[in-house]
PDB file of C-alpha atoms and ligand atoms in Angstrom:
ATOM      1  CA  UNK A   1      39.644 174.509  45.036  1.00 32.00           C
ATOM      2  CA  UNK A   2      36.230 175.721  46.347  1.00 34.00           C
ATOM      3  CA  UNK A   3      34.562 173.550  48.928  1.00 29.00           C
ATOM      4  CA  UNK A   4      31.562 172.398  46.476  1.00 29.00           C
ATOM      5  CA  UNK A   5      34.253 170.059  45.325  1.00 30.00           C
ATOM      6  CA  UNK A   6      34.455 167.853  48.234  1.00 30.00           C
ATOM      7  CA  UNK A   7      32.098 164.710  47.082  1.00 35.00           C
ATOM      8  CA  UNK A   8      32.774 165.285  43.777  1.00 43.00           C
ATOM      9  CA  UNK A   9      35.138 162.379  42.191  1.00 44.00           C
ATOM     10  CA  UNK A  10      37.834 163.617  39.696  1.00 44.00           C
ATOM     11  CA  UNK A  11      40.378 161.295  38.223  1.00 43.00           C
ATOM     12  CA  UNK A  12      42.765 162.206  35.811  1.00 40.00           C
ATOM     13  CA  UNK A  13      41.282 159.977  33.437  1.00 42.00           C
ATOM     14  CA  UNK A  14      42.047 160.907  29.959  1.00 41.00           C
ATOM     15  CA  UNK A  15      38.281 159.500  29.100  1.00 42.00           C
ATOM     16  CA  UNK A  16      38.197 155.514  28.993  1.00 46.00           C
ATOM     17  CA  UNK A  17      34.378 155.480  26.603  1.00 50.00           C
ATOM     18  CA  UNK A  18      33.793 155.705  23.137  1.00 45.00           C
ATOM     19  CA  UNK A  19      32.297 158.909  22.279  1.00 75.00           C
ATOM     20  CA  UNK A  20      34.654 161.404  24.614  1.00 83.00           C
ATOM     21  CA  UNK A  21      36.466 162.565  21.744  1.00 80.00           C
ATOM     22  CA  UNK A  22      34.101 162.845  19.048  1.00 84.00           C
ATOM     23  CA  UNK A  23      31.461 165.054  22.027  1.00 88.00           C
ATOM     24  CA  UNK A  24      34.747 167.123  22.975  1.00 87.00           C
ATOM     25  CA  UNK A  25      35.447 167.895  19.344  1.00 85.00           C
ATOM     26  CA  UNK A  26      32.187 169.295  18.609  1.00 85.00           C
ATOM     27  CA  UNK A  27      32.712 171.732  21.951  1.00 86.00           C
ATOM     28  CA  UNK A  28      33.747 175.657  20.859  1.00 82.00           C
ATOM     29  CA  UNK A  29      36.916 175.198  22.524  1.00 82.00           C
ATOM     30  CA  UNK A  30      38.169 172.343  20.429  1.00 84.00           C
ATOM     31  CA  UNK A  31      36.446 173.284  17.295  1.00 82.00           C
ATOM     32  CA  UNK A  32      39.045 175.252  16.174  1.00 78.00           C
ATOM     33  CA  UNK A  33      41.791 172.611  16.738  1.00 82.00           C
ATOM     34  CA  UNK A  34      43.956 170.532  14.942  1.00 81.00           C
ATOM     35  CA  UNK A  35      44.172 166.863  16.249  1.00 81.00           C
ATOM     36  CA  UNK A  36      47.796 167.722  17.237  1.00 83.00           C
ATOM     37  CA  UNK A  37      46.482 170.868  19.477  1.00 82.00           C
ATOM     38  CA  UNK A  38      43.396 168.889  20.412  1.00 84.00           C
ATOM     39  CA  UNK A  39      45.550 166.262  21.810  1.00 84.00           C
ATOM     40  CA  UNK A  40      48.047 168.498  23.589  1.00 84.00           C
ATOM     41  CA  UNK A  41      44.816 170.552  25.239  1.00 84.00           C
ATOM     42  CA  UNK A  42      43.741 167.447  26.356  1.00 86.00           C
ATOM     43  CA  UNK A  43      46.278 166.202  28.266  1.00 88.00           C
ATOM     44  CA  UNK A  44      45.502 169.266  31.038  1.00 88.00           C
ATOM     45  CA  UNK A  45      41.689 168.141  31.241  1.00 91.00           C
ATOM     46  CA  UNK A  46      40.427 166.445  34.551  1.00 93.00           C
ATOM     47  CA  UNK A  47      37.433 164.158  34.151  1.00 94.00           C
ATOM     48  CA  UNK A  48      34.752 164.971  36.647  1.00 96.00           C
ATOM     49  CA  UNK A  49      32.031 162.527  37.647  1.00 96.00           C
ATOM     50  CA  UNK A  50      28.797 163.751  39.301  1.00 98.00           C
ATOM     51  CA  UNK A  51      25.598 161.642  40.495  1.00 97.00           C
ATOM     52  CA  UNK A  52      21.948 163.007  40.132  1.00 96.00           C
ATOM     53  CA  UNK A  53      21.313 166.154  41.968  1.00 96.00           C
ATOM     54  CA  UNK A  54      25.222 166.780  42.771  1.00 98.00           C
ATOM     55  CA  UNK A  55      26.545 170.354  43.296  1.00 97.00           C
ATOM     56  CA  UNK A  56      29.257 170.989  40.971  1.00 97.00           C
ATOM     57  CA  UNK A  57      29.713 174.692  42.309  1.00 97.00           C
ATOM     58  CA  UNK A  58      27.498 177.254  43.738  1.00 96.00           C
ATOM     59  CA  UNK A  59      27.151 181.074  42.692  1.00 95.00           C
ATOM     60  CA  UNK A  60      29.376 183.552  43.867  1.00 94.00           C
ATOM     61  CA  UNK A  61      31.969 180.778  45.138  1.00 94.00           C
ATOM     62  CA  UNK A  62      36.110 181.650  43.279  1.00 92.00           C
ATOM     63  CA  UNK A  63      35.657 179.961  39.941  1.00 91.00           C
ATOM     64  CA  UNK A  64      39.009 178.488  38.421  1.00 90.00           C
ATOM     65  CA  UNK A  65      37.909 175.832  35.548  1.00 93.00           C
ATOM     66  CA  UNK A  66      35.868 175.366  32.968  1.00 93.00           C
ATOM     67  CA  UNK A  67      33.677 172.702  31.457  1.00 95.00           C
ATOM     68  CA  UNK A  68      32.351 170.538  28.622  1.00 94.00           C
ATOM     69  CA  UNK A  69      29.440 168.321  29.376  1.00 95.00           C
ATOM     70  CA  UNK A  70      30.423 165.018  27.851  1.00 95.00           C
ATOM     71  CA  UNK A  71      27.663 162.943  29.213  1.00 95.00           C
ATOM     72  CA  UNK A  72      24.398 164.052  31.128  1.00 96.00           C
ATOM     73  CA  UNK A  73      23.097 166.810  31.983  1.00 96.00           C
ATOM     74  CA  UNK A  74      23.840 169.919  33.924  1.00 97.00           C
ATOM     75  CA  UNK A  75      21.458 172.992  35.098  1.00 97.00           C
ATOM     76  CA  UNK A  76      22.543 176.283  35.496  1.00 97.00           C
ATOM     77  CA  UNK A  77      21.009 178.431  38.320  1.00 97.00           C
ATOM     78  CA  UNK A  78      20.920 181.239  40.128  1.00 96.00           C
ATOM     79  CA  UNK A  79      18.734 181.882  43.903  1.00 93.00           C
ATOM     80  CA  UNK A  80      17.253 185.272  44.829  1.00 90.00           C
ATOM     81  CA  UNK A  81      17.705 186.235  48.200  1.00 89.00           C
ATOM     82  CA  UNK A  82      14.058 185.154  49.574  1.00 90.00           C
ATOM     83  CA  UNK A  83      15.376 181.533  48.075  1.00 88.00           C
ATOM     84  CA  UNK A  84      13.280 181.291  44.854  1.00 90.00           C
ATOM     85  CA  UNK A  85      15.134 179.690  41.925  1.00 92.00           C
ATOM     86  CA  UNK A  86      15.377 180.945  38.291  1.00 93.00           C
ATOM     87  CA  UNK A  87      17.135 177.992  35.767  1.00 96.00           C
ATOM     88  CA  UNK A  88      19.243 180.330  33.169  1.00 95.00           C
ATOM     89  CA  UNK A  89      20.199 177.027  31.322  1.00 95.00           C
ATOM     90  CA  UNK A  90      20.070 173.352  30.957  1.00 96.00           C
ATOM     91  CA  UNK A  91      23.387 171.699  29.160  1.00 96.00           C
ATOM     92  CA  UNK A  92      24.103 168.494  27.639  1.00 95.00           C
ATOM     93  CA  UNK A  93      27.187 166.921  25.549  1.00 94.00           C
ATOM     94  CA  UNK A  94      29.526 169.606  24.146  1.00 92.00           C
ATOM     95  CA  UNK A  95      28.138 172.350  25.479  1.00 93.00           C
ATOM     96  CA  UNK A  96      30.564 174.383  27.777  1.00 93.00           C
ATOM     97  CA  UNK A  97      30.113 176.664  31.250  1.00 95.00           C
ATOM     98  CA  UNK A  98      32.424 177.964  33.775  1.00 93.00           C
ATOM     99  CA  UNK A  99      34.314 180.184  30.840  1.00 88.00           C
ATOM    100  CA  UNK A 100      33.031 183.879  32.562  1.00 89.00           C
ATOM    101  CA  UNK A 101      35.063 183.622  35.675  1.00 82.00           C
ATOM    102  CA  UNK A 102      38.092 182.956  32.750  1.00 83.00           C
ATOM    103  CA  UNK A 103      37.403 185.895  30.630  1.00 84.00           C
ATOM    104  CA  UNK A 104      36.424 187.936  33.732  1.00 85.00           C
ATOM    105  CA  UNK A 105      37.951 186.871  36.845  1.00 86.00           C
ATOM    106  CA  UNK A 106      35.446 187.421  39.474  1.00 89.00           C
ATOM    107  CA  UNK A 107      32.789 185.099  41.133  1.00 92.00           C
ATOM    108  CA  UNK A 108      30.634 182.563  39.695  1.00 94.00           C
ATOM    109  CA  UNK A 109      27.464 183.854  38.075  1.00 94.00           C
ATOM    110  CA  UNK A 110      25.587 180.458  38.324  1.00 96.00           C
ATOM    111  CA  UNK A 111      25.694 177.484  40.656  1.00 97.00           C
ATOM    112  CA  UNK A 112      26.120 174.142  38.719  1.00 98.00           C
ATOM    113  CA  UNK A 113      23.722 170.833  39.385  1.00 97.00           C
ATOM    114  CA  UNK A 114      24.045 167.654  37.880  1.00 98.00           C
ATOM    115  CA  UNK A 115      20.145 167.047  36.552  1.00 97.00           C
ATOM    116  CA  UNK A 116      20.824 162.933  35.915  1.00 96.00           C
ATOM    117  CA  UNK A 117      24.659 161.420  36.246  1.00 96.00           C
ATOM    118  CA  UNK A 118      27.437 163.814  34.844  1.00 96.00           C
ATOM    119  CA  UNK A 119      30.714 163.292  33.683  1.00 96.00           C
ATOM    120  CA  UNK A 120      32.318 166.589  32.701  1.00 96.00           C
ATOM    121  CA  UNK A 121      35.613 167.079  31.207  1.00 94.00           C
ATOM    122  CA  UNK A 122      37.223 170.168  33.629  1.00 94.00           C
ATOM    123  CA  UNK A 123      40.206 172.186  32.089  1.00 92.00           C
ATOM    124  CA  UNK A 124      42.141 175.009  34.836  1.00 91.00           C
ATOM    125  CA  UNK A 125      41.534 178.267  33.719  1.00 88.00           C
ATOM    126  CA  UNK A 126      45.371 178.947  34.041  1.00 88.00           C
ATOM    127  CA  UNK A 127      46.310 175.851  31.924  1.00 88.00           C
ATOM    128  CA  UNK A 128      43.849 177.582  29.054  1.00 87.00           C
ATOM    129  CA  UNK A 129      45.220 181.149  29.427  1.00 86.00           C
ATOM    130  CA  UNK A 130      48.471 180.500  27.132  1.00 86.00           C
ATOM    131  CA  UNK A 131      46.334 178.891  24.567  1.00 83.00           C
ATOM    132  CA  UNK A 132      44.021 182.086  23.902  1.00 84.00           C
ATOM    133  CA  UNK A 133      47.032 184.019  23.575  1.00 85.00           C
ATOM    134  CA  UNK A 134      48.705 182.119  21.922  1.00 83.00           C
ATOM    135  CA  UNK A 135      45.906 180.778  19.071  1.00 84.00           C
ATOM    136  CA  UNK A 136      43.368 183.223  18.298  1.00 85.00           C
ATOM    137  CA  UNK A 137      41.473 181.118  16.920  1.00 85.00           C
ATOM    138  CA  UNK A 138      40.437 179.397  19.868  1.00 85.00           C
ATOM    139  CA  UNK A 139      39.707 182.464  21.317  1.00 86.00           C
ATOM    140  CA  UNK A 140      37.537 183.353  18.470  1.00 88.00           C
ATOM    141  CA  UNK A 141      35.613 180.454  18.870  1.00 87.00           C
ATOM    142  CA  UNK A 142      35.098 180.873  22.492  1.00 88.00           C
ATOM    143  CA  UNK A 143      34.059 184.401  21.702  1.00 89.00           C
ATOM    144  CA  UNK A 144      31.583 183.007  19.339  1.00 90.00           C
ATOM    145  CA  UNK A 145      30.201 180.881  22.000  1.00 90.00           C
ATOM    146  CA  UNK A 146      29.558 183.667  24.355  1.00 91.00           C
ATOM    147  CA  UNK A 147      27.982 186.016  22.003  1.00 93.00           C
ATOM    148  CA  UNK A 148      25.336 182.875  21.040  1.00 92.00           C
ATOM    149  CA  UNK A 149      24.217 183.410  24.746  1.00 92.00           C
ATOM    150  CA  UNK A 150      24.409 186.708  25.309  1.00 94.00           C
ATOM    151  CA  UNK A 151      21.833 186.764  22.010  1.00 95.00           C
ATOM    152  CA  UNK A 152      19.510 183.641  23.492  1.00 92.00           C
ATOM    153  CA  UNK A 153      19.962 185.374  26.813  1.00 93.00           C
ATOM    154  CA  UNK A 154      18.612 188.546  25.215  1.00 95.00           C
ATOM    155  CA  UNK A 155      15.999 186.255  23.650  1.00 92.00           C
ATOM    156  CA  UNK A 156      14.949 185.092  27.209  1.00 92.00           C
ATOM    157  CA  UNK A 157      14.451 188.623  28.260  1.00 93.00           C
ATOM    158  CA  UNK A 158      12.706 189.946  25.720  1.00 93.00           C
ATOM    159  CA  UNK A 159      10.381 187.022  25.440  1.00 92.00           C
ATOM    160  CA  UNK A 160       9.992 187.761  29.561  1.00 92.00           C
ATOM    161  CA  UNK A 161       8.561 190.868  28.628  1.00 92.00           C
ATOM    162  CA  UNK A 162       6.502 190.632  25.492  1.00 92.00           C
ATOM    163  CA  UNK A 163       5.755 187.122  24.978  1.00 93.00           C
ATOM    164  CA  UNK A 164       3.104 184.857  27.292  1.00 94.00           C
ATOM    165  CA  UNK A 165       3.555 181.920  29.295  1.00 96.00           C
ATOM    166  CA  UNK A 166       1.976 179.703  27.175  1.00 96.00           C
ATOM    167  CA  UNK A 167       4.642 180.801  24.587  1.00 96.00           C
ATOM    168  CA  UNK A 168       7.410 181.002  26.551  1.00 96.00           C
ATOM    169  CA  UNK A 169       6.477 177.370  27.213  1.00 96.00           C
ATOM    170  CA  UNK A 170       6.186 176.484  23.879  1.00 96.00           C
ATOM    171  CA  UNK A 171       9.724 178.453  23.290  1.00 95.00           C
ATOM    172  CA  UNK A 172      11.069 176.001  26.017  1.00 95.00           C
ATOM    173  CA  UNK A 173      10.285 173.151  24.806  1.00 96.00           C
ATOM    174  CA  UNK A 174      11.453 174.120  20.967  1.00 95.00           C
ATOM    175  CA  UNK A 175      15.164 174.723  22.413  1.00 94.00           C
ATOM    176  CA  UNK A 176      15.178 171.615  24.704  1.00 95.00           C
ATOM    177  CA  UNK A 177      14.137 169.586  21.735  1.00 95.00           C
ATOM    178  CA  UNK A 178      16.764 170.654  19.148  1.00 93.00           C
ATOM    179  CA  UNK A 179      19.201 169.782  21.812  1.00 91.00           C
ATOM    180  CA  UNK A 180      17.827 166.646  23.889  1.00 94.00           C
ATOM    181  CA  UNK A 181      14.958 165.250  21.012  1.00 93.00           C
ATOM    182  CA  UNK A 182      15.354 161.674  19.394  1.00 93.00           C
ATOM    183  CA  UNK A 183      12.894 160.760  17.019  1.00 93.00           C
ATOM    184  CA  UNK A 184      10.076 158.088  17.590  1.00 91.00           C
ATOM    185  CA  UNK A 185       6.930 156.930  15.748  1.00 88.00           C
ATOM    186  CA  UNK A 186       4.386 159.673  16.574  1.00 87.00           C
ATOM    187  CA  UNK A 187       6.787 162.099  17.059  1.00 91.00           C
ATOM    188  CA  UNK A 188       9.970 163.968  19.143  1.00 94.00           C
ATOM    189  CA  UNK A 189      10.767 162.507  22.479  1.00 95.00           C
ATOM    190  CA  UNK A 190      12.408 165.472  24.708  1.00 95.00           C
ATOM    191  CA  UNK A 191      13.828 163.735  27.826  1.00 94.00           C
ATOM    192  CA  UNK A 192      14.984 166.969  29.355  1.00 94.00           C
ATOM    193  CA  UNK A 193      15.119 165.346  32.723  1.00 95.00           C
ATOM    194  CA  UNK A 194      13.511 168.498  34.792  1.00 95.00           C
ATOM    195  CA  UNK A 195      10.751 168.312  37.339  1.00 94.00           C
ATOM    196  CA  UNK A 196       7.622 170.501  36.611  1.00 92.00           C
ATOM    197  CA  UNK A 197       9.431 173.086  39.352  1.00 94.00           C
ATOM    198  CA  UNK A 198      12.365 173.046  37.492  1.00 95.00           C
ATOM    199  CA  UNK A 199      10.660 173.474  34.387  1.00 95.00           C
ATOM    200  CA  UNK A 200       8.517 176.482  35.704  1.00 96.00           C
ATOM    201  CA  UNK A 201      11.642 178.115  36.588  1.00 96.00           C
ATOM    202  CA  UNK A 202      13.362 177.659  33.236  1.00 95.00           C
ATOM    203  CA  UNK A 203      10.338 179.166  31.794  1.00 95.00           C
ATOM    204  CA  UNK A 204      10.202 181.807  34.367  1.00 93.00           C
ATOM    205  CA  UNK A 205       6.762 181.672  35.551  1.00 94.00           C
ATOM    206  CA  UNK A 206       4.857 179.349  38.690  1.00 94.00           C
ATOM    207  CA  UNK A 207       4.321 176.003  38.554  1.00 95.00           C
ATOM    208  CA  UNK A 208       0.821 175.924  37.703  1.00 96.00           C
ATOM    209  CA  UNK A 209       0.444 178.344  35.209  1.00 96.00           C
ATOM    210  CA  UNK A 210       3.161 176.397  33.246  1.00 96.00           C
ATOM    211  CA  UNK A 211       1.455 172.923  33.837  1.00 96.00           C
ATOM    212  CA  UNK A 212      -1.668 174.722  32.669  1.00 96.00           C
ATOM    213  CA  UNK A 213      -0.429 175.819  29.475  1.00 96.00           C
ATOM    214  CA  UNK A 214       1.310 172.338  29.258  1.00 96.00           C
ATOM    215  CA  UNK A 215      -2.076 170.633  29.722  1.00 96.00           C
ATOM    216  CA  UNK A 216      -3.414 172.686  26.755  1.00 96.00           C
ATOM    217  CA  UNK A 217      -1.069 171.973  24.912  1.00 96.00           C
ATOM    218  CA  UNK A 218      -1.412 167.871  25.383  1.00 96.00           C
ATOM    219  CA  UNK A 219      -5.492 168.661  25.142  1.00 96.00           C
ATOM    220  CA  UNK A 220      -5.564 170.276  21.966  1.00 95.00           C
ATOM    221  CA  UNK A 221      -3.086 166.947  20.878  1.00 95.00           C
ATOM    222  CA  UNK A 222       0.312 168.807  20.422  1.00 95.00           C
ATOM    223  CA  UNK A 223       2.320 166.458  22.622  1.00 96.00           C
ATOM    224  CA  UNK A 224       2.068 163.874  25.449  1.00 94.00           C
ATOM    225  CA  UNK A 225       3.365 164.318  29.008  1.00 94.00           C
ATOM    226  CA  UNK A 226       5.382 161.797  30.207  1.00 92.00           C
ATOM    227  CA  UNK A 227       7.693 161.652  33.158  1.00 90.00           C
ATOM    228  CA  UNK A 228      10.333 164.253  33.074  1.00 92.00           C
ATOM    229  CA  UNK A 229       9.472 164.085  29.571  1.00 93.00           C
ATOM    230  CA  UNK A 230       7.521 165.314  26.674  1.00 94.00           C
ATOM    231  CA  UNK A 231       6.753 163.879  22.878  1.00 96.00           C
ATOM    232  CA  UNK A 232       5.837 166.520  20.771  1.00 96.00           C
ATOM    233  CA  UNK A 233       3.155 165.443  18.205  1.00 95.00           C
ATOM    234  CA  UNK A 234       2.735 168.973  16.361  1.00 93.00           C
ATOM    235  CA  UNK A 235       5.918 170.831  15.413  1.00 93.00           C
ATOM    236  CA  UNK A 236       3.942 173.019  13.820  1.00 94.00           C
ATOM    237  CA  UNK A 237       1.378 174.509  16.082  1.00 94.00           C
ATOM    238  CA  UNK A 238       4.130 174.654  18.724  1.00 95.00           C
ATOM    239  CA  UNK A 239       6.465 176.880  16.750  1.00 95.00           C
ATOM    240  CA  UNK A 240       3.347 178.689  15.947  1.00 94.00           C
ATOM    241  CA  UNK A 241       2.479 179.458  19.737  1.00 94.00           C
ATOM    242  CA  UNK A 242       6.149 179.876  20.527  1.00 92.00           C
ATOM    243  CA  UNK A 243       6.107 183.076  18.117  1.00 86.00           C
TER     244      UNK A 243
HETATM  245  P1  CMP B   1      30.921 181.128  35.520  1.00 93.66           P
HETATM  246  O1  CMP B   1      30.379 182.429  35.970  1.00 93.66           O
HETATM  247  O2  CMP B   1      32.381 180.897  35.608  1.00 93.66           O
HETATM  248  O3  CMP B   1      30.147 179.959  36.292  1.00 93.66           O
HETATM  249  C1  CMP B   1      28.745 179.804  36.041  1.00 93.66           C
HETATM  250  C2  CMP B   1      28.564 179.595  34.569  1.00 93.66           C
HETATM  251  O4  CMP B   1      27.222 179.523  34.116  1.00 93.66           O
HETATM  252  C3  CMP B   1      29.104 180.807  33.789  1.00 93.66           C
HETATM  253  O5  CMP B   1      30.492 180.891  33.977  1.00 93.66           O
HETATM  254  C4  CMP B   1      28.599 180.501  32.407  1.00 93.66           C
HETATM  255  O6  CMP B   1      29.398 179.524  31.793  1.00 93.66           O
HETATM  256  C5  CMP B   1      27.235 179.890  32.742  1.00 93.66           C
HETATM  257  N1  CMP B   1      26.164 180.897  32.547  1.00 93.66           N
HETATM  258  C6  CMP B   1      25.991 182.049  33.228  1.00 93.66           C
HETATM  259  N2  CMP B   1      24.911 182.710  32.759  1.00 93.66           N
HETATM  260  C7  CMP B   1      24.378 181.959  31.766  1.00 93.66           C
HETATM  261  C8  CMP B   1      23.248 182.092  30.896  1.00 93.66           C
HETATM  262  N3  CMP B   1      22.436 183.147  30.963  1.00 93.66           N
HETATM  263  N4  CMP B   1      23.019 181.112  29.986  1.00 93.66           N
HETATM  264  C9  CMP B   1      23.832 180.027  29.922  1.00 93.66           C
HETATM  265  N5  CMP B   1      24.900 179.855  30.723  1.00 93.66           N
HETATM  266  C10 CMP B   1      25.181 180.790  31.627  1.00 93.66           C
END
């Protein structure tokens, strides 16, 4: 167990709230399961609790688990070596990291923070092994996860190259707000829980080019700032810019 774990609680908790199975069901790993197999998976998983700004694991530290978000959210990072930060990911309920150092034992790619509270459900990389061989199905729909990034990965990079930050911004904000949006009267609320920094780097340029284009986009009446937070008024003219 690498030494990012010290601080962080586990307890074999086989999730005490409400909504633990119905978020774990919708994640690619349990997709493909019967309620039988679901339940028999589950009985290796390890609940993990993290508080705000909580290290979960760092890059390039032995990776042997993987997880599903079940409450929170979690960002995904990587440091160059002058110490600048580039966020490859923000995740939230059912989504799933920690699977590369499974399919491809070697270091971790990305160091995990918790971005608000966390509670992840953890499964040992040895106690999924026998299930991949031994249902191909699951291992389809693992595969199926990993070739969704590798395509919005190769969306990331191309937009990094042809598309502007204004865009790219306007790209952002799109994916955060299929995932984290709830509806209210004058629009989408996206609580994606990131300081402008962390925002900049998810986007991939500096901080103030990114609140520029994010001042535009409030000025010409396309959303609101709000703490950690944006509404979006106009769908519309933001998947416009995003394109
Ligand atoms: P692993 O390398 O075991 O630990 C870090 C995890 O971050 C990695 O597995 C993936 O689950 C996840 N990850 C790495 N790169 C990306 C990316 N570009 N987009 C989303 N998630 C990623």
């Amino acid at each position: 167990m690498c030494a990012a774990w010290s601080g962080v609680s586990h307890n074999g908790s086989r999730g005490g709230r409400v909504n633990t199975e119905d978020v774990l069901g919708k994640a690619p790993l349990f997709a493909a399961l019967d309620r039988e197999s679901a339940a028999a998976l589950r009985t290796s998983i390890t609940e993990v609790q993290l508080s705000k700004g909580q290290t979960l694991f760092h890059e390039n530290e032995t990776g042997d688990r993987l997880y599903v978000v079940l409450e929170g959210k979690i960002k995904l990072s990587r440091t160059s070596p002058d110490g600048r930060e580039n966020l490859l990911s923000v995740l939230g309920p059912s989504e799933m990291f920690g699977e590369l150092s499974l399919f491809d034992p070697r270091p971790r790619t990305a160091t995990a923070t918790a971005l608000t509270e966390v509670r992840l459900a953890g499964l040992g990389h040895d106690d999924l092994r026998p299930w991949l061989t031994g249902r191909p199905e699951v291992a389809l729909h693992l595969l199926r996860a990993l070739a969704q990034r590798l395509r919005r990965t190769n969306d990331v990079l191309a937009d990094l190259v042809f598309t502007d930050v204004p865009g790219r911004v306007a790209k952002q904000l799109l994916d955060l707000a299929e995932r984290f949006g709830n509806k209210t009267d004058d629009g989408l609320r996206v609580h994606h829980d990131l300081t402008q920094e962390e925002l900049a780097q998810l986007v991939g340029a500096s901080r103030e080019t990114v609140n520029k284009a994010l001042a535009d986009f409030a000025q010409r009446g396309w959303l609101r700032i709000e703490a950690k937070a944006v509404v979006i008024l106009d769908m519309d003219r933001l998947y416009n810019r995003s394109r």
